[in-house]
Coordinates of C-alpha atoms in Angstrom, one line a residue:
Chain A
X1 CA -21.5 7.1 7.1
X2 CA -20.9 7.9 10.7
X3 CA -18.2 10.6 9.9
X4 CA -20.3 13.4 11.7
X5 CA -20.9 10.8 14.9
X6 CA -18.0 9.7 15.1
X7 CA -16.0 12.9 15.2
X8 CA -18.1 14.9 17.1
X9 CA -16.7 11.9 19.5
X10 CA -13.6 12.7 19.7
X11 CA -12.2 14.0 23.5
X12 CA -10.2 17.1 21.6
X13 CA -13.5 18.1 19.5
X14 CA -16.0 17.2 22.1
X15 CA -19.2 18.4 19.5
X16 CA -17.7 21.3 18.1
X17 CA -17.0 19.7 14.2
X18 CA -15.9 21.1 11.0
X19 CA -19.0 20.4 9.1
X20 CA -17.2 21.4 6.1
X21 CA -14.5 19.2 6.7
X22 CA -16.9 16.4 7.7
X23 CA -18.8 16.9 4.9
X24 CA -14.9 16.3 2.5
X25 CA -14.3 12.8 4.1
X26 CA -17.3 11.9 2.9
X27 CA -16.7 13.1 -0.7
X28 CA -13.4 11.9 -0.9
X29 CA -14.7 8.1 0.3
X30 CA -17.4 8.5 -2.5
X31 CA -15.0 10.0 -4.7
X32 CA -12.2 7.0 -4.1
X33 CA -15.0 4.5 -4.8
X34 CA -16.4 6.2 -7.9
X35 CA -12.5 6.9 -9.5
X36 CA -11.7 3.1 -8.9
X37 CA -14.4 1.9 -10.7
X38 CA -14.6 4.4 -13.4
X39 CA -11.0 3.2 -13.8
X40 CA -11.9 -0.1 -14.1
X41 CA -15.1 0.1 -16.4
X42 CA -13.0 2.4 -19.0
X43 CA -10.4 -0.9 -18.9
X44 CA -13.4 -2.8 -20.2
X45 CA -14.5 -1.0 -22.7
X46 CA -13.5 -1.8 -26.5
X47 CA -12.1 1.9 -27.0
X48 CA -10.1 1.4 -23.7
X49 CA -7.2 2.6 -26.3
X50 CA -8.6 6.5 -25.9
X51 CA -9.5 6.3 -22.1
X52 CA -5.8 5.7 -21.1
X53 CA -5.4 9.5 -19.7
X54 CA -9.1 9.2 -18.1
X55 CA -7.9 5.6 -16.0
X56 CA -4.4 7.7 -15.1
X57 CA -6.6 10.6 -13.4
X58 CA -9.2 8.0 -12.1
X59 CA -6.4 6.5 -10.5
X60 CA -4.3 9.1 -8.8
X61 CA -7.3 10.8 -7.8
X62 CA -8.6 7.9 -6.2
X63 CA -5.3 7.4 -4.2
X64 CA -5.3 11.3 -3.2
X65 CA -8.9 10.9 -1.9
X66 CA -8.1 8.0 0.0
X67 CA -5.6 10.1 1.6
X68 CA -7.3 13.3 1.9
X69 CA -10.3 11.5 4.3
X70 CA -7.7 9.7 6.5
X71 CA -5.9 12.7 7.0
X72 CA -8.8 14.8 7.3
X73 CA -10.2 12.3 10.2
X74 CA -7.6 12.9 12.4
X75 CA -8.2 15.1 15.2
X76 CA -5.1 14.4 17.9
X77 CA -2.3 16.6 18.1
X78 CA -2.2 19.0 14.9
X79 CA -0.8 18.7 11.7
X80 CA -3.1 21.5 10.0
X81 CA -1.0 22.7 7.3
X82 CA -0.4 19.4 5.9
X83 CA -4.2 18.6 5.9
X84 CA -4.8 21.9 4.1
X85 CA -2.1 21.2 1.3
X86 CA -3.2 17.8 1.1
X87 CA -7.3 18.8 0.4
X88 CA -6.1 21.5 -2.0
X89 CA -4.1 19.1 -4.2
X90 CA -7.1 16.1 -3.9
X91 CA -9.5 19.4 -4.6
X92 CA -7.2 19.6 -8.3
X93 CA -6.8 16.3 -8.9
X94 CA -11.1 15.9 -9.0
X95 CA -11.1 19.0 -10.9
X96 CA -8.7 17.3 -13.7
X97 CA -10.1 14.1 -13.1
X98 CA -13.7 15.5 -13.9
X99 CA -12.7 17.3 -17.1
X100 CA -11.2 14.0 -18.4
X101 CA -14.3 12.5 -17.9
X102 CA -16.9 14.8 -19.2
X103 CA -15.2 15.1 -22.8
X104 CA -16.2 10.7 -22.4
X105 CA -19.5 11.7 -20.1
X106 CA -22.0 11.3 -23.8
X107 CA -20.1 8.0 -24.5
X108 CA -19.7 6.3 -21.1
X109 CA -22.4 6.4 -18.5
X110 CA -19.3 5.7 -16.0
X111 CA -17.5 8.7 -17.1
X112 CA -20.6 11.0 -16.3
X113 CA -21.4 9.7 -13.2
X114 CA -17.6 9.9 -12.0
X115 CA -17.1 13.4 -13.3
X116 CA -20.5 14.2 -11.0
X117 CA -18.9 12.3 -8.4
X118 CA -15.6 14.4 -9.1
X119 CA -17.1 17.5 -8.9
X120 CA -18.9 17.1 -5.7
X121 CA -15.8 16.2 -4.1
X122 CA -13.6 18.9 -5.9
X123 CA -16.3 21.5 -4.2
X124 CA -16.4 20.0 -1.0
X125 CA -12.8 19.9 -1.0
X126 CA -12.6 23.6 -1.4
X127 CA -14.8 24.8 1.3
X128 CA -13.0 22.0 3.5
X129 CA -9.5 24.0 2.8
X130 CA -11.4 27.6 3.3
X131 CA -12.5 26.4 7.0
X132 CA -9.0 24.8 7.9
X133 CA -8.5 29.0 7.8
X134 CA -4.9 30.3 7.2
X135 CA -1.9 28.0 8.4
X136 CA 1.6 29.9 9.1
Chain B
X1 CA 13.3 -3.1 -5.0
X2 CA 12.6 -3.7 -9.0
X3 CA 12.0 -0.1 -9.6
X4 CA 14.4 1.6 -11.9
X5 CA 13.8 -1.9 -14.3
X6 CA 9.8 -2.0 -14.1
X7 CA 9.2 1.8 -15.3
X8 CA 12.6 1.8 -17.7
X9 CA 10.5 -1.2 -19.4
X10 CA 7.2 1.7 -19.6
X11 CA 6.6 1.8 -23.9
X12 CA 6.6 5.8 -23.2
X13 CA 9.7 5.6 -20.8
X14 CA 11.9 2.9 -23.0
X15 CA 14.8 3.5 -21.0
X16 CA 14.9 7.2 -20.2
X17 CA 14.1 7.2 -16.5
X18 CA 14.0 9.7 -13.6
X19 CA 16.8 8.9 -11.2
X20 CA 15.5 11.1 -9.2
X21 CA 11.7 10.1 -8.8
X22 CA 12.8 6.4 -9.0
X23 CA 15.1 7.1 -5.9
X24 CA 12.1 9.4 -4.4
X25 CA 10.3 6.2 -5.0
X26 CA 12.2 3.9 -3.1
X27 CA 12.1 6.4 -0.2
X28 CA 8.9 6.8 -0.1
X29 CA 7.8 3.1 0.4
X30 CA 10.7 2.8 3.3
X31 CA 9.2 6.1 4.8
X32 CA 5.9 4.3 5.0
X33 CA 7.2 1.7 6.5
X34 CA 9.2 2.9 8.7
X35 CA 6.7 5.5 9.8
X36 CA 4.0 3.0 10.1
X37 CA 6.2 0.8 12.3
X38 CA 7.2 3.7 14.3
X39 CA 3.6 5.0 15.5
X40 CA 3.1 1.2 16.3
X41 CA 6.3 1.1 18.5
X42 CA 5.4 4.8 20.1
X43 CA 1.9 3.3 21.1
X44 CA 3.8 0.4 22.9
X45 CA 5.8 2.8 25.0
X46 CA 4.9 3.4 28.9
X47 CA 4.9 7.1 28.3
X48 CA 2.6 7.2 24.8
X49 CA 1.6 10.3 26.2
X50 CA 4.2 12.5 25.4
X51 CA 3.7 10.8 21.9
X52 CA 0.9 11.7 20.5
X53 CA 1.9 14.2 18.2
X54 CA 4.9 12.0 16.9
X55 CA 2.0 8.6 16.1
X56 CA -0.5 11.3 14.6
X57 CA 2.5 12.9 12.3
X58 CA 3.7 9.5 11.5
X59 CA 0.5 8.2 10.3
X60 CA -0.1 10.6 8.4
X61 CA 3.0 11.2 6.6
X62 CA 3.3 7.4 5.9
X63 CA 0.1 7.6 4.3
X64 CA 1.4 10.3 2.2
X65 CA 4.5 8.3 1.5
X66 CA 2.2 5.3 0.0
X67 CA 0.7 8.2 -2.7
X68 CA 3.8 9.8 -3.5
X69 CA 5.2 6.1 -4.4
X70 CA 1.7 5.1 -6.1
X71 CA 1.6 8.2 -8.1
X72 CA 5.1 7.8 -8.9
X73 CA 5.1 5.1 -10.7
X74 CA 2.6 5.6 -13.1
X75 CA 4.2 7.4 -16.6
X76 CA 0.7 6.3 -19.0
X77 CA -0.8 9.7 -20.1
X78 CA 0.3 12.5 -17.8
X79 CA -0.7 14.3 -14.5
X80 CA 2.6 16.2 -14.1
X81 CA 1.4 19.2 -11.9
X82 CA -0.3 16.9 -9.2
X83 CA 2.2 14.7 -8.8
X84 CA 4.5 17.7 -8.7
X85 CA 2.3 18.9 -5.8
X86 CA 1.7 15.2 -4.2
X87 CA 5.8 15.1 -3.6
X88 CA 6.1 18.6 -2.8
X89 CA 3.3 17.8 0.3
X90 CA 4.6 14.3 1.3
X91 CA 8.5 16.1 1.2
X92 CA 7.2 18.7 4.0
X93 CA 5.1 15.4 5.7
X94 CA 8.3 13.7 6.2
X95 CA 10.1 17.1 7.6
X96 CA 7.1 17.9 10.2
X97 CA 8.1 13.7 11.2
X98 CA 11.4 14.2 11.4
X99 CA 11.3 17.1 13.4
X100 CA 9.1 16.0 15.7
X101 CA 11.0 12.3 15.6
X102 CA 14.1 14.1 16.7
X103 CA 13.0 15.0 20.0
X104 CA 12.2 12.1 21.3
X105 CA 15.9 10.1 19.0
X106 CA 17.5 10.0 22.2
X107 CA 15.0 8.3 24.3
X108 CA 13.4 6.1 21.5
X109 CA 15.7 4.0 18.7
X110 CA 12.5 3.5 16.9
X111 CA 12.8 7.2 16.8
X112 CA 16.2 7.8 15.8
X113 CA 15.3 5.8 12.9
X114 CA 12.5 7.1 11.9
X115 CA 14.1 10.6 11.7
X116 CA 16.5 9.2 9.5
X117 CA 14.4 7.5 7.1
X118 CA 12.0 10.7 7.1
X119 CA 15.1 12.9 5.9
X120 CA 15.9 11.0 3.6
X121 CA 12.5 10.9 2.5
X122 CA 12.3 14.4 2.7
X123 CA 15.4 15.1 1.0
X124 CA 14.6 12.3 -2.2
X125 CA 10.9 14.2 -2.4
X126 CA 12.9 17.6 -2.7
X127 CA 15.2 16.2 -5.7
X128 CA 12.4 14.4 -7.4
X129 CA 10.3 17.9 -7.5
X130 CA 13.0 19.9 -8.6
X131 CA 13.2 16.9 -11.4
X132 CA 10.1 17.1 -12.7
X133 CA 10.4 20.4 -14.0
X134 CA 8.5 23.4 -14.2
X135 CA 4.6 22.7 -14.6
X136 CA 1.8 24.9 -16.0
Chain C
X1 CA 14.7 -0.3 3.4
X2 CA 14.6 0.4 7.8
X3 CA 12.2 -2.3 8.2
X4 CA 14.9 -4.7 10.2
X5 CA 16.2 -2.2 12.4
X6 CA 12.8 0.1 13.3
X7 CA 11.1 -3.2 14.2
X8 CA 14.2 -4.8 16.4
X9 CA 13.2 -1.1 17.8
X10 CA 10.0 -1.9 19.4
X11 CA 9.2 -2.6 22.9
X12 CA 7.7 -5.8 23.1
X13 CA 9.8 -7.1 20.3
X14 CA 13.5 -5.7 22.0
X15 CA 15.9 -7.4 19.4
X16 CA 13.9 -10.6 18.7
X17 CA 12.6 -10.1 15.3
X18 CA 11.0 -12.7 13.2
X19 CA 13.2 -12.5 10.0
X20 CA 10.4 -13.7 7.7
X21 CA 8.3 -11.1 8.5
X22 CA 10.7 -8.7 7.8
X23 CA 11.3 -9.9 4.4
X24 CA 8.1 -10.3 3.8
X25 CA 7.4 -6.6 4.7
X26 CA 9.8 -5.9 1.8
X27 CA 8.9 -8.0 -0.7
X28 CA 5.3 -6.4 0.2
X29 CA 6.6 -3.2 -0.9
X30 CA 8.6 -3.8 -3.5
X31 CA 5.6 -6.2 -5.0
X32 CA 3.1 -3.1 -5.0
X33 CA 5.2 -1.0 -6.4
X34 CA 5.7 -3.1 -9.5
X35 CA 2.8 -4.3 -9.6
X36 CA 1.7 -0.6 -9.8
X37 CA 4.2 0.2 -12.3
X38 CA 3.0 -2.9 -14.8
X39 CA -0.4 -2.0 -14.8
X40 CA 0.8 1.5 -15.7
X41 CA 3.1 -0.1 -18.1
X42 CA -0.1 -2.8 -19.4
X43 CA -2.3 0.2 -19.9
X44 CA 0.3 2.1 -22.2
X45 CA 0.7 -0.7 -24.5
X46 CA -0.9 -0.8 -28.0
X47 CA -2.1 -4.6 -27.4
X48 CA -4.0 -3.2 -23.7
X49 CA -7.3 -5.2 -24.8
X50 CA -4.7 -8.5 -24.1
X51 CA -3.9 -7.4 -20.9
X52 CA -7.3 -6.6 -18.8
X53 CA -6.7 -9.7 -17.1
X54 CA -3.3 -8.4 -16.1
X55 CA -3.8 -5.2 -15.1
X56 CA -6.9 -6.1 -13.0
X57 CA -4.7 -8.4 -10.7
X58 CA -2.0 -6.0 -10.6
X59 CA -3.9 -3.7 -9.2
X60 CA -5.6 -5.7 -6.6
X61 CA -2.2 -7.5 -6.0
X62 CA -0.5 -4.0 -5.3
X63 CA -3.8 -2.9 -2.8
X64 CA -3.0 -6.7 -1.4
X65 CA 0.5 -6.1 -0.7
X66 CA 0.5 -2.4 0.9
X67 CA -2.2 -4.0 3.5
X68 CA -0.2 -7.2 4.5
X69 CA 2.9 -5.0 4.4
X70 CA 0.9 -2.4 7.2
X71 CA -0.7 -5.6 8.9
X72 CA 3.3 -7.0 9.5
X73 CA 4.4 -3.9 10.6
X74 CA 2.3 -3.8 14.0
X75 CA 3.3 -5.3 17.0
X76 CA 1.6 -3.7 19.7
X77 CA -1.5 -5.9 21.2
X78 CA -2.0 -8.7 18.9
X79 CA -4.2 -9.3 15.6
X80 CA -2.1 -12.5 14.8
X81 CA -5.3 -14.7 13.1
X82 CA -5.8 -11.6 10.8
X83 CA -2.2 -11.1 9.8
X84 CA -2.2 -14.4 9.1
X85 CA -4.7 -15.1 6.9
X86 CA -3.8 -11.0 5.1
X87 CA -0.9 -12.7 4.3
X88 CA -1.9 -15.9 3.0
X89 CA -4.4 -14.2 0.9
X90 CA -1.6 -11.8 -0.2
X91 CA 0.1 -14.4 -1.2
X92 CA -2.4 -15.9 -2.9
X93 CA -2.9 -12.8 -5.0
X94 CA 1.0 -12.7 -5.9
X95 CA 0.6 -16.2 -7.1
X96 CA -2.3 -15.5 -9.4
X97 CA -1.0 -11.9 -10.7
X98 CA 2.5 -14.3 -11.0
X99 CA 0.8 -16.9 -13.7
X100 CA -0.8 -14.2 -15.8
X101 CA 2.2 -11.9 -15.8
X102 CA 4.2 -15.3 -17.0
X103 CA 1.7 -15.3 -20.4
X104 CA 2.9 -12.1 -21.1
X105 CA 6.8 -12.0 -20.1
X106 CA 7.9 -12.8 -23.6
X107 CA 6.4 -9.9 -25.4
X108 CA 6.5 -7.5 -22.6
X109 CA 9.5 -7.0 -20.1
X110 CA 7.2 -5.2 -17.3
X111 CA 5.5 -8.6 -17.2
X112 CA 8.5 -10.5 -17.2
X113 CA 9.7 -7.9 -14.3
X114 CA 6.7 -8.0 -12.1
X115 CA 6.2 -11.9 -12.6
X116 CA 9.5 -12.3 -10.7
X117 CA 9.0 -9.4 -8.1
X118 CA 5.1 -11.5 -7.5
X119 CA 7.2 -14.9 -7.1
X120 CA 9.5 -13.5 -4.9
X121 CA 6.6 -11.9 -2.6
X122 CA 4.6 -14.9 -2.7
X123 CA 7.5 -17.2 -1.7
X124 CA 7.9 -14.3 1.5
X125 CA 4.4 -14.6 2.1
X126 CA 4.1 -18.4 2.2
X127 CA 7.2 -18.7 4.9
X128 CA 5.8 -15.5 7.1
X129 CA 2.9 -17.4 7.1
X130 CA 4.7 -20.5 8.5
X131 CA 6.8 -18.2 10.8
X132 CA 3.4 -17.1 12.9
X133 CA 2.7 -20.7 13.9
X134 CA -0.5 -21.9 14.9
X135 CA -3.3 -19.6 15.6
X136 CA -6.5 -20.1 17.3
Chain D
X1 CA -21.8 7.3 -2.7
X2 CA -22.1 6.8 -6.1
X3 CA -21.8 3.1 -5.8
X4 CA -25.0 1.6 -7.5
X5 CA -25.4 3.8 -10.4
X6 CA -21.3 3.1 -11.4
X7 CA -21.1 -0.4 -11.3
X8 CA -24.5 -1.0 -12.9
X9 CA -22.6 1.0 -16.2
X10 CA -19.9 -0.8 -16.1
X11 CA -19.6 -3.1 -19.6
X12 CA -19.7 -6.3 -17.9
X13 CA -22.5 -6.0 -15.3
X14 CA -25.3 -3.5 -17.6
X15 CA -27.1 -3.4 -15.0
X16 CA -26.5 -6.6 -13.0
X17 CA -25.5 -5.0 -9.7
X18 CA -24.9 -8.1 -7.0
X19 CA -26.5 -5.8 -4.4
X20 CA -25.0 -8.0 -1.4
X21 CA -21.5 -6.7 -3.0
X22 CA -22.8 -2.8 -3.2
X23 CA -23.7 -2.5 -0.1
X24 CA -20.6 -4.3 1.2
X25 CA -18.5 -1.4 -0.1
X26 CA -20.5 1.1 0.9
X27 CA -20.0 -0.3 4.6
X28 CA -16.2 -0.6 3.9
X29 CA -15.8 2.8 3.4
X30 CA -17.8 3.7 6.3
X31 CA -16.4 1.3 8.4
X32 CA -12.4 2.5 7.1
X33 CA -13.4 6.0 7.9
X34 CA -14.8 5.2 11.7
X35 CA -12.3 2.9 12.5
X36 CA -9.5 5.2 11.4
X37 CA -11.6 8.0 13.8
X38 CA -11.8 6.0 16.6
X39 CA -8.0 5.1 16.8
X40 CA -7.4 8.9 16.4
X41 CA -9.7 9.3 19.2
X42 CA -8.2 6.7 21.5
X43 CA -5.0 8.0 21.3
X44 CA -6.0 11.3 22.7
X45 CA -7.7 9.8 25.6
X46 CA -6.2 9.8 28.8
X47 CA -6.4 6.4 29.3
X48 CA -4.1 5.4 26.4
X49 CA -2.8 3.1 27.8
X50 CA -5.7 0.7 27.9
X51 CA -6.5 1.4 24.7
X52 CA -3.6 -0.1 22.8
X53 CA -5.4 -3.2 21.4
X54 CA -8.3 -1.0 20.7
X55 CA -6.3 1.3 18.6
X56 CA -4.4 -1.4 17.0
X57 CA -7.6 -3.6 16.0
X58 CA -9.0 -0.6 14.9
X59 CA -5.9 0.2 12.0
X60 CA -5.8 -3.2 10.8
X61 CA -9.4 -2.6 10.1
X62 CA -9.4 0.3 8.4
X63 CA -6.7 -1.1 6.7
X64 CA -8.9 -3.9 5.2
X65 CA -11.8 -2.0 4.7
X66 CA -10.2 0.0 1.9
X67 CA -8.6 -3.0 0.1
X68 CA -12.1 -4.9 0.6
X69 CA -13.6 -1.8 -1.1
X70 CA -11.2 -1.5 -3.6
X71 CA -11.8 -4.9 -4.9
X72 CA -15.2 -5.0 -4.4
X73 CA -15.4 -2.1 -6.8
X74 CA -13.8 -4.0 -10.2
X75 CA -15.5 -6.0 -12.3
X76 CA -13.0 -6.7 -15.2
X77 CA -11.7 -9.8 -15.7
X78 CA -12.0 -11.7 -12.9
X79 CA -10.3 -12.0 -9.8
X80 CA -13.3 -14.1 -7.7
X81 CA -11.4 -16.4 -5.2
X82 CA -9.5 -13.6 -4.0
X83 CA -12.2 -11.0 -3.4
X84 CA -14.0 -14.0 -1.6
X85 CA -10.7 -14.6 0.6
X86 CA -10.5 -10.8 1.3
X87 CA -14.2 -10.2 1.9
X88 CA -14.5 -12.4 4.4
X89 CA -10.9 -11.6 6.5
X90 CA -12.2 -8.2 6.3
X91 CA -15.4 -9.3 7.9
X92 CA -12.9 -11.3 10.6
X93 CA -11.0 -7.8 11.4
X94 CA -14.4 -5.8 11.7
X95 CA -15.8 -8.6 14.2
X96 CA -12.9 -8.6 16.4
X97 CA -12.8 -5.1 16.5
X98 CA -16.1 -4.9 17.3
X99 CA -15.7 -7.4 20.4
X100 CA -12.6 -4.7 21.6
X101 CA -14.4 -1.8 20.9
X102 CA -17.5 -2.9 22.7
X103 CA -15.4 -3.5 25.7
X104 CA -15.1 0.4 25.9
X105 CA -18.1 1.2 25.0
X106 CA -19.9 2.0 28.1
X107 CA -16.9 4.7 28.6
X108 CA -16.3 5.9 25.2
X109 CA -19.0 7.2 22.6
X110 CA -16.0 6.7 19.9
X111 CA -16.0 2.7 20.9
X112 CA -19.3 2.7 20.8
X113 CA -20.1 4.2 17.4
X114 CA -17.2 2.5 15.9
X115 CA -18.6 -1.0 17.0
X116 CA -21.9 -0.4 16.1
X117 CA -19.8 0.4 12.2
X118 CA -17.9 -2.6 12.3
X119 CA -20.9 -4.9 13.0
X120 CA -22.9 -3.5 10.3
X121 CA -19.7 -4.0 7.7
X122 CA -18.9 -7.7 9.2
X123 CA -22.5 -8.6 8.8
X124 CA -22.4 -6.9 5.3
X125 CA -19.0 -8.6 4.4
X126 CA -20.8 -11.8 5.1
X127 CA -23.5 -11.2 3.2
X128 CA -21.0 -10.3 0.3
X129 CA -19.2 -13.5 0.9
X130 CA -22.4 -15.6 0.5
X131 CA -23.3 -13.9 -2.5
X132 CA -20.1 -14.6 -4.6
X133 CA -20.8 -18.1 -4.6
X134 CA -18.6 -21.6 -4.6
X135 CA -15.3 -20.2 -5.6
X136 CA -12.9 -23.3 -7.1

């Protein structure tokens, strides 16, 4: 990823980066990819019938992660508060997302590597919205 | 828009919708749109300058707008809180828009209506929250 | 939906909008969001092992649609050749998602709902496409 | 990312991984998450103004990226002709934003870093595309 490069670009940032937040974007795009085809490789499975709550989570937490790294690359102008609020909720919908998929992690190889995947991102998610510091 | 007859035929809906959600629904993909179009048509303007803050709000709240209608519209299993929390977030998106449309409605049309779609927005996000209920 | 009116807002277009595009745009958006919904709707039913087919082109129909409907909302600079092809490919997708959905429509009324909405956005797609004219 | 490891689990491939396609969506989400930097980035330069088609080039991009990524990541079913189609107009928006970006280069790191992303992701949509194979 060039997330760090890239940022450290930009004419408002000029070097100074939130690695914490860098580090997010990069968990969420991981995260995104991960949920998608977790989602996907529980459809194909011949108990797809008791993975219907683990493709939901996959899913909206896929979307929200998508969201979370656009938002979170976006350095004109400020809209801080939103950002914050928006890391916090895709920082709960990994941590759901996860716990869905462990109770299937000793089953489905997918389902472990996507709650790992879920974890990281929930964490880095966390220490993204502790940076962003308090917002009126 | 085929929304209130897609989720009424959901097996777990059969009928029962959300007027509220479905209407928050609607909203939101015409809030994406409309923001979308409107950073678009700010970026075309001689004095893009004093629009920074409107295109960065804009983009980000129509990408928002996309997740609240995504999430929306799924009803298999349940992830009640976040998508509780998703509208609650792209609600105050669209009212940071709109408030920061409005200043520049009576140079820009494109503004002016992008205000309006954003309190709207804002206003179906609000209804669709208070909808859902109170979540553990 | 704003979509005539924002984009009759814009700069370089001042009034002259191309109407297929702008119903197109819509069709876009109400296509996702029904094709969202039936996947949803696919995944809840007891026969789901019937529908991975479905629900797999639902879902990339519904990424499909959100793209060509972002793609036709820009008109600053030009990226005609891309939005072109977006939407032919879009269209393409609508068609496919279309003739599966069709299997289905008898037993399940989200099929039956989302094949029209597909038929409807492919038909949009197919004249956009025609609107933009030659491209080099 | 996670990429390898959760499509090699998936049912279908055990194992099978089409490495051409992996790496492809590894350079989509890099290449969404750069592109969707640089336009943020361009739009707080002073020199805006000249970077319209930039910033425009560089949304539709990012724009693709994500869908590209998206379908690359499902295995289910089948959905060939049009991940092929999308593959390579994805490729076709990262090499003409690419071209624009290099333009800018010389004065803007952002440009620079973002080309240099969109080169790698067109050559690796390519190499995706090849890999698919005949598509009817």
């Amino acid at each position: 990823m060039h997330t760090q490069q890239i940022l450290a670009s930009h004419p408002q940032v000029q070097g100074k980066t939130n690695d914490a937040l860098l580090r997010c974007i990069d968990e969420c795009h991981d995260c995104a990819q991960t949920c998608t085809a977790c989602a996907d490789a529980c459809l194909a499975e011949s108990s797809v019938g008791e993975l219907r709550q683990c493709i939901r989570l996959n899913l909206d937490c896929a979307d929200l992660c998508l969201v979370g790294a656009s938002l979170g690359s976006r350095r004109t102008g400020t809209n801080q508060a939103v950002l914050k609020r928006t890391l916090e909720i895709c920082g709960e919908a990994c941590r759901l997302c996860a716990e869905e998929c462990e109770k299937h992690a000793s089953k489905h190889e997918h389902c472990r590597i996507c709650a790992d995947a879920c974890r990281k991102c929930e964490r880095a998610c966390r220490e993204a919205v502790s940076s962003i510091g308090a917002v009126h």
